[in-house]
Short mmCIF file of C-alpha atoms in Angstrom, two decimals:
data_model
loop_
_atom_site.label_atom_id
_atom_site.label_comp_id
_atom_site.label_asym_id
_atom_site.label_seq_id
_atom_site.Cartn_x
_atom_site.Cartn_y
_atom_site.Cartn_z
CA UNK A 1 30.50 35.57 30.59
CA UNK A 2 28.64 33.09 28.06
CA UNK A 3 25.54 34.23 29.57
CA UNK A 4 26.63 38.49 28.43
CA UNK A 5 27.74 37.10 24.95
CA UNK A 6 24.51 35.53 24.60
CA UNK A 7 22.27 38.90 25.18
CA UNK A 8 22.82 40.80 21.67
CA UNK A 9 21.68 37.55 20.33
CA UNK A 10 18.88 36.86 21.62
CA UNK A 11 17.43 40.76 21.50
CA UNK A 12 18.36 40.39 17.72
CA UNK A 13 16.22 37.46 17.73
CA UNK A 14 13.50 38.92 19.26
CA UNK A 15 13.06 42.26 17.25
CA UNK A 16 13.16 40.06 14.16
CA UNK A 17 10.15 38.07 15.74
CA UNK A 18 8.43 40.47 16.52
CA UNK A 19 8.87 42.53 12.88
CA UNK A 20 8.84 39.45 10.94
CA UNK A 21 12.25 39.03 9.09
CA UNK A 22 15.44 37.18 9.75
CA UNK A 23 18.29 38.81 12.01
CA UNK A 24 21.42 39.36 10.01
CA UNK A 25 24.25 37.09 10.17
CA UNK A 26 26.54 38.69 13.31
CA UNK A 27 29.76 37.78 11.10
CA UNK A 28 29.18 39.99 8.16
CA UNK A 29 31.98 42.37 7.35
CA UNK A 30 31.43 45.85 6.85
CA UNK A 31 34.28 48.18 5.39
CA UNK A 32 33.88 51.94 5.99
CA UNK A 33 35.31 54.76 4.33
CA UNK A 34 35.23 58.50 3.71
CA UNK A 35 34.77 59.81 -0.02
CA UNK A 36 34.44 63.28 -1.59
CA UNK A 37 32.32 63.67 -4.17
CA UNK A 38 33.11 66.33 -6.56
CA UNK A 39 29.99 68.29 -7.53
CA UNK A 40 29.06 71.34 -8.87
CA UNK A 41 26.54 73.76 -7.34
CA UNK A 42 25.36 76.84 -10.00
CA UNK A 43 28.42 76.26 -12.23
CA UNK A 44 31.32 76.47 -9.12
CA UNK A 45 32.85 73.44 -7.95
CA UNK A 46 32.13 72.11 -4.74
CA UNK A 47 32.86 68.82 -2.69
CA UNK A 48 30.36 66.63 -0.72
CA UNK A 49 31.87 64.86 1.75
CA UNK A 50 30.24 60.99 2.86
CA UNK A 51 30.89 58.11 4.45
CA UNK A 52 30.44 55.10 3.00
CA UNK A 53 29.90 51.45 4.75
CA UNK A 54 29.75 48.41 3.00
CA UNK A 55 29.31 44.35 4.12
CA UNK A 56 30.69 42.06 2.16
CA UNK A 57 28.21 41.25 -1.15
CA UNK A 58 25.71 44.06 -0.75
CA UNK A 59 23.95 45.14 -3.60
CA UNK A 60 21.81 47.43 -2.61
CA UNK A 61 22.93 50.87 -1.31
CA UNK A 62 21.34 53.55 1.21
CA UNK A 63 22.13 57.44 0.20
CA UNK A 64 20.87 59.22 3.16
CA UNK A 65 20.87 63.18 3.66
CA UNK A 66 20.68 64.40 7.21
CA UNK A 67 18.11 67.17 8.51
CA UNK A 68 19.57 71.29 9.25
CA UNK A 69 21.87 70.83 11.89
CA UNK A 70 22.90 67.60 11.22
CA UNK A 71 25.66 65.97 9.44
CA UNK A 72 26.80 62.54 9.38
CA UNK A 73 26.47 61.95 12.85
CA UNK A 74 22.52 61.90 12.97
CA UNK A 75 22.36 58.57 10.93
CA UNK A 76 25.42 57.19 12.61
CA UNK A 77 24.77 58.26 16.28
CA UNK A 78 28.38 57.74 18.33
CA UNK A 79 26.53 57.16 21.55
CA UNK A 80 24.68 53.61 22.00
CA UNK A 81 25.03 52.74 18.09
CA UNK A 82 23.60 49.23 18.77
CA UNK A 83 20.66 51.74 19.75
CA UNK A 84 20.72 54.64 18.07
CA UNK A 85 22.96 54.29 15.27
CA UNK A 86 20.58 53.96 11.81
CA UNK A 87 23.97 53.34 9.77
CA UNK A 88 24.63 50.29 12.39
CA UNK A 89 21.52 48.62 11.85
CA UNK A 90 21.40 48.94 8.01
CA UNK A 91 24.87 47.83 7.59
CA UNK A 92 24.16 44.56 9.83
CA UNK A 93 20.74 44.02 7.50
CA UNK A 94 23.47 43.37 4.33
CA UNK A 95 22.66 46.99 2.99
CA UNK A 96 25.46 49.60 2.38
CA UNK A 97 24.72 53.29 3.20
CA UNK A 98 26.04 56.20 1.65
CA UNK A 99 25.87 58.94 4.86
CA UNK A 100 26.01 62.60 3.66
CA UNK A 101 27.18 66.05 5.23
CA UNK A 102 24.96 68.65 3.41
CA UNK A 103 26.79 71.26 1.39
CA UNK A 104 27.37 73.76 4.24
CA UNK A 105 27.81 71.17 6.88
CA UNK A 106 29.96 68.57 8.16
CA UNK A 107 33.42 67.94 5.90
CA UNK A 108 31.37 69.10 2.63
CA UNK A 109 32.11 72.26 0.89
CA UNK A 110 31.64 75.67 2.61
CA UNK A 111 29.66 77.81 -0.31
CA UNK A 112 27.55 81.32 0.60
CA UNK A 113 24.62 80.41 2.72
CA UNK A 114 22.53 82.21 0.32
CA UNK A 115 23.44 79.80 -2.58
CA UNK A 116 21.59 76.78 -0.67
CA UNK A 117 18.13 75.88 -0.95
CA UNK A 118 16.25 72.39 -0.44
CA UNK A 119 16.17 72.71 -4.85
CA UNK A 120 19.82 73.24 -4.85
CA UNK A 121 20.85 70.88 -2.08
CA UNK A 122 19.00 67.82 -4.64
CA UNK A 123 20.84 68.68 -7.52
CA UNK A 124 23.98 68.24 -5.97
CA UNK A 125 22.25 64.92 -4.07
CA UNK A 126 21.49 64.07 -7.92
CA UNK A 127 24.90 64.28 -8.80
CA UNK A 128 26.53 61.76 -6.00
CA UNK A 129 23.51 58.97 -6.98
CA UNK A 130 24.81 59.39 -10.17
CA UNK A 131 28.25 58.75 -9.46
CA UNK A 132 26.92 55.71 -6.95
CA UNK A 133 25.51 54.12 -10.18
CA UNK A 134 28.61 54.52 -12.20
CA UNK A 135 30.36 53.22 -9.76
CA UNK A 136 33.07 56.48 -10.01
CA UNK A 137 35.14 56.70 -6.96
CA UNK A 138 32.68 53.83 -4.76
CA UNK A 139 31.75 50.68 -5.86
CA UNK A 140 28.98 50.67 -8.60
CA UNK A 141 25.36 49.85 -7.13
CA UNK A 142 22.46 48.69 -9.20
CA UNK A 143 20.11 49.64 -6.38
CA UNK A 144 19.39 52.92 -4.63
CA UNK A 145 17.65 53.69 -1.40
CA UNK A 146 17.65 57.48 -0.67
CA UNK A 147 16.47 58.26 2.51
CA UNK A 148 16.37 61.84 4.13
CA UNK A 149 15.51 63.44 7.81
CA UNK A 150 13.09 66.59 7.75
CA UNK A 151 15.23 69.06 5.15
CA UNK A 152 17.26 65.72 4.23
CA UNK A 153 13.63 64.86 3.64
CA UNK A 154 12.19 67.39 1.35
CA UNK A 155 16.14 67.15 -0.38
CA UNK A 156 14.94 63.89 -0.90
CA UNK A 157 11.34 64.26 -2.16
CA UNK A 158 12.75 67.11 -4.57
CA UNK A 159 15.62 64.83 -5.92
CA UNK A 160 13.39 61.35 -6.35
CA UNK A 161 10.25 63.37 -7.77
CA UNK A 162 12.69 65.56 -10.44
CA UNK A 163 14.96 62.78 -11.66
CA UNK A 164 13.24 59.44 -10.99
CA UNK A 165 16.74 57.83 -10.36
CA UNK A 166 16.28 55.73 -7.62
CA UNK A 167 14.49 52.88 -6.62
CA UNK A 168 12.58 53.85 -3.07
CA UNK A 169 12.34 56.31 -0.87
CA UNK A 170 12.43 56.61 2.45
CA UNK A 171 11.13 60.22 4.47
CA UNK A 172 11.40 60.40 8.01
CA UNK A 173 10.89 63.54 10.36
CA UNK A 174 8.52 65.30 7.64
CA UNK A 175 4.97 65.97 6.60
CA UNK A 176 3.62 68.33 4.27
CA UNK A 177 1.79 70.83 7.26
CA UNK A 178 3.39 72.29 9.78
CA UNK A 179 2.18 72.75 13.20
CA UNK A 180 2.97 76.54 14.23
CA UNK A 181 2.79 76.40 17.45
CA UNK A 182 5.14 73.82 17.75
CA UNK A 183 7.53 74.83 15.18
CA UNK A 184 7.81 78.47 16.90
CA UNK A 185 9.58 78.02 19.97
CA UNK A 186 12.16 75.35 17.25
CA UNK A 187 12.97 78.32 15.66
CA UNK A 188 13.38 80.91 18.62
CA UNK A 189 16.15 79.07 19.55
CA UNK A 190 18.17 79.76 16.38
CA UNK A 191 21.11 81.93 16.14
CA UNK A 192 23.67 83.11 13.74
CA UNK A 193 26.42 79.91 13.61
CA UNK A 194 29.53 82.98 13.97
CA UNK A 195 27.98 83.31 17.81
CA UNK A 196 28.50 79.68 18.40
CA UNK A 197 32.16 78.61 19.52
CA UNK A 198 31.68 75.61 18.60
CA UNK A 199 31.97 76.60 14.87
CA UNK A 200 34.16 79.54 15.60
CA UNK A 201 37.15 77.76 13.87
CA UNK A 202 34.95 77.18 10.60
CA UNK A 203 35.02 79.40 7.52
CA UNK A 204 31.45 80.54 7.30
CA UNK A 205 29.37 83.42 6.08
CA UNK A 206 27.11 85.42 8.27
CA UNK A 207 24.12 83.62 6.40
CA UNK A 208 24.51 80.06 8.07
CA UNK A 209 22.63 79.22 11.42
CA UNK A 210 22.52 76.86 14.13
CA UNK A 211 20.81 75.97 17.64
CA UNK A 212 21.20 78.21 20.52
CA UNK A 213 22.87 76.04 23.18
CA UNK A 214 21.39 73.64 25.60
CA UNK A 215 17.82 73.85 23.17
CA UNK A 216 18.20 70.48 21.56
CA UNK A 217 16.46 68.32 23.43
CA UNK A 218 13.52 70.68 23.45
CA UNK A 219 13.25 71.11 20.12
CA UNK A 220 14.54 67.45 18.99
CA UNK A 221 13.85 65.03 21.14
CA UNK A 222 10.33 66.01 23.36
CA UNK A 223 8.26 64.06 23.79
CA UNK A 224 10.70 61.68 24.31
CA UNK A 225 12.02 61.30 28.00
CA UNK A 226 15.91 62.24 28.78
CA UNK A 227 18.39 59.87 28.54
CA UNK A 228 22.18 60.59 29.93
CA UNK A 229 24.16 60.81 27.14
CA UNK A 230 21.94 61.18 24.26
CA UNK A 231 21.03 65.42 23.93
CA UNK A 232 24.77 65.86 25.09
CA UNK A 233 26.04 63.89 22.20
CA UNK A 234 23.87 65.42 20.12
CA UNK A 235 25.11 69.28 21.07
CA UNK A 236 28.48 67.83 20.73
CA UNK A 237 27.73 66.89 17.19
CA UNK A 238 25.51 69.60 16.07
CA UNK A 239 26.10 71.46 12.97
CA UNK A 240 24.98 74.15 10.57
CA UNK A 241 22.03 75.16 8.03
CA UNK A 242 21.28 78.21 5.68
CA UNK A 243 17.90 79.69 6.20
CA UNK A 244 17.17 78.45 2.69
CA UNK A 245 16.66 75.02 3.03
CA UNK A 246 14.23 75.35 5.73
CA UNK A 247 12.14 77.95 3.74
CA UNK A 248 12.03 75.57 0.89
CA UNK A 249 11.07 72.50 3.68
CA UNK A 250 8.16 74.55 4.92
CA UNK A 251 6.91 76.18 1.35
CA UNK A 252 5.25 72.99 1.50
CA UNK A 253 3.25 73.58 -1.93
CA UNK A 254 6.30 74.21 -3.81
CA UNK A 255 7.33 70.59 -2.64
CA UNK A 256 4.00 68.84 -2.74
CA UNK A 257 4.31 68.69 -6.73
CA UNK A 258 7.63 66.61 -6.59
CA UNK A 259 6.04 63.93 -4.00
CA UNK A 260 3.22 63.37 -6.45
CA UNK A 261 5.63 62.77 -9.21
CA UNK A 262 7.46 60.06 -7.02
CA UNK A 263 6.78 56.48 -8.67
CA UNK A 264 9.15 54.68 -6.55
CA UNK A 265 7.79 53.00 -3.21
CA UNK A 266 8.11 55.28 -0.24
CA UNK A 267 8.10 54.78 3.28
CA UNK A 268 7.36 57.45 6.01
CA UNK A 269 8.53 57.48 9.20
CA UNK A 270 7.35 60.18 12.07
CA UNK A 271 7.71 60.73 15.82
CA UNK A 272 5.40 62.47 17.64
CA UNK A 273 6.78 65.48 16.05
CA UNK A 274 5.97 69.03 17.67
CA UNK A 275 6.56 70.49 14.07
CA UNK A 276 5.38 68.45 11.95
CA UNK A 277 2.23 66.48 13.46
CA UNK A 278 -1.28 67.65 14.67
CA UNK A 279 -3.00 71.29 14.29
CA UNK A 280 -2.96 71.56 10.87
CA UNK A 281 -0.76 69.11 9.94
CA UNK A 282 -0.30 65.13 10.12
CA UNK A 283 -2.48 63.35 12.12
CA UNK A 284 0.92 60.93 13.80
CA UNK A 285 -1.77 59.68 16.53
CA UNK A 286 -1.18 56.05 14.86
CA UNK A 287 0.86 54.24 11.76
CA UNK A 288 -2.51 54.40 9.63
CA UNK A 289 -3.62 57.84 10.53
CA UNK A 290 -0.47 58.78 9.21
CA UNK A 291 -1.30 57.09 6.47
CA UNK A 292 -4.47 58.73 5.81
CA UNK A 293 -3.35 61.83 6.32
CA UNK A 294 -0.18 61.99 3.66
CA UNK A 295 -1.12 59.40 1.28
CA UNK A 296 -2.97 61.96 -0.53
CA UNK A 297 0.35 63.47 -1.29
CA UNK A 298 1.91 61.01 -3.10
CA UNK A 299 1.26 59.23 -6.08
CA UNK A 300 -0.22 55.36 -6.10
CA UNK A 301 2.75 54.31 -7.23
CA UNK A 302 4.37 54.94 -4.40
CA UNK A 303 1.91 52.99 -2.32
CA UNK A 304 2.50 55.14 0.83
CA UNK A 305 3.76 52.46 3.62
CA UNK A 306 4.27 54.73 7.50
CA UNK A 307 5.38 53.73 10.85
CA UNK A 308 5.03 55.68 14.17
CA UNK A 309 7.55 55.84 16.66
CA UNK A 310 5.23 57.26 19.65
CA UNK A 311 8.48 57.12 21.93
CA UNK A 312 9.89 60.30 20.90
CA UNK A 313 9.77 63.64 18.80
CA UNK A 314 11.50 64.64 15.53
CA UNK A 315 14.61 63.17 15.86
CA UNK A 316 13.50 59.77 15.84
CA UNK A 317 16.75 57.94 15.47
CA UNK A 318 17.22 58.82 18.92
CA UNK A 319 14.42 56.50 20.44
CA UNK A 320 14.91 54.03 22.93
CA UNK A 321 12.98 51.63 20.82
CA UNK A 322 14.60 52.93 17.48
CA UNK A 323 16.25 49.36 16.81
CA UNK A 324 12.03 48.69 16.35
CA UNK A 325 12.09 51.35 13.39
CA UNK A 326 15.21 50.21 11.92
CA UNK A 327 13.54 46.69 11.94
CA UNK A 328 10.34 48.43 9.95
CA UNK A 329 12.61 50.10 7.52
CA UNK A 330 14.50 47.30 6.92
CA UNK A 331 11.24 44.91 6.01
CA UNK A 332 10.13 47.49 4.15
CA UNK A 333 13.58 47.85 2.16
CA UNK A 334 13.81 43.79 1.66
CA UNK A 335 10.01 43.86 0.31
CA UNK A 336 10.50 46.17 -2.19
CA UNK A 337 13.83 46.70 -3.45
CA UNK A 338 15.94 43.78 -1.15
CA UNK A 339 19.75 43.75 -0.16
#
């Protein structure tokens, strides 16, 4: 029994070997709770909906935006969290995160599809940060992380590059090419949200989409291999998108002028990502080719810092080595802003 209790330990102890920083006290206390935001989107007044986890004395705070058909759930994954669950891992570092359903998805405000965009989606993104740093309905943080997964991403790099309000950045699932052939078959396998039952209860508009089922680990997770448990949890948890936000991901040259005017440190993160790596776009063959390949992007203020998770595909939180890539994130985090 000593011998079972002893295990978390010492695999704590070894990823922060091998990364280089100290493991996290086990006995820090983390609080969680839901908050709505209100926010306003064109002039109407909408809610986003997050869920906020805090350990005692952090100062530091994590606002992260989830990818199209994702809420919540992607950055707090409800099957192995002491694996998979990026929220977990953060909150055991001493940071607080801020998780985020997308306007459209989750427990956030249902507007027309037609009224999101990536553009739109920051503004409102703009508008919680702003309420972090007052400190109106959460506690007040002096230090922001915002951190986004591929739309979450270019949410992100929109909402850092336009209002400079936050201190680093952190873009994972996301380069600025796109791989055709591999983003093809991602989006074959959409389909109006109405046809889905699983959202059959939900008031939406005809505009909103989602993935056809039994496509996510296809799309998602490939290269990576199959673990019980993991693409079923994340069909279970899927959720909803408007066709806008993924234009505005891929219009890659409208975006590319906001990630030059980003003069906060940023961190990239990639799997071996059918959409978003090789044939045109990123070279994700290593950590530094990645480098190479999107530094140019960004401004040398944000000296450009990557890591490769060669495991798996665009949903990289998913890994079986993901604790590895929290550890990376986390380094990064303490090095230039700290907890």
């Amino acid at each position: 029994m000593r011998a079972r209790r002893l295990v978390p330990a010492l695999t704590a102890a070894l990823v922060a070997a091998v990364v280089g920083f100290p493991a996290a006290p086990a006995t820090a206390a983390t609080t969680c709770r839901d908050v709505n935001f209100p926010v306003s989107l064109a002039g109407t007044a909408q809610t986003m909906y997050g869920r906020l986890c805090a350990p005692t004395g952090a100062s530091t705070i994590q606002v992260l935006v989830p990818g199209a058909s994702y809420n919540t759930a992607y950055w707090d994954f409800p099957h192995t969290p002491e694996t998979r669950s990026f929220r977990l891992a953060m909150n055991k570092a001493g940071y607080a995160t801020l998780t985020l359903d997308r306007l459209g998805a989750g427990r956030s405000s249902k507007p027309p599809a037609v009224a999101l965009t990536a553009f739109t989606q920051a503004t409102v993104v703009h508008q919680v940060i702003q309420a972090v740093r007052a400190g109106d309905g959460v506690p007040r943080y002096d230090k922001v992380i915002l951190g986004g997964h591929s739309v979450g991403s270019a949410i992100s790099i929109i909402e850092a590059g336009t209002y400079k309000d936050v201190d680093a950045v952190l873009i994972t699932g996301l380069t600025h090419g796109v791989n055709v052939l591999g983003a093809v078959p991602i989006f074959a396998s959409l389909i109006p949200a109405g046809l889905d039952p699983k959202f059959a209860d939900r008031a939406l508009d005809v505009g909103y989409l989602t993935t056809l089922a039994g496509t996510r680990f296809a799309d998602f997770h490939m290269p990576g291999k199959r673990v019980t448990g993991v693409p079923e949890t994340d069909e279970e948890t899927k959720d909803v998108f408007a066709p806008g936000e993924v234009v505005d991901t891929l219009l890659l040259g409208a975006i590319l002028p906001y990630s030059k005017k980003i003069e906060v440190p940023v961190m990239l993160a990639m799997g071996k990502d059918p959409a978003f790596c090789g044939l045109l776009a990123a070279d994700c063959s290593s950590a530094e080719s990645l480098r190479r390949s999107e530094a140019p992007y960004y401004s040398a203020a944000a000296n450009l810092k990557t890591y490769l998770v060669g495991s798996y595909g665009h949903s990289l939180n998913f890994a079986p080595d993901a604790p590895l890539y929290h550890a990376a994130v986390i380094k990064w985090a303490d090095s230039v802003v700290g907890r």
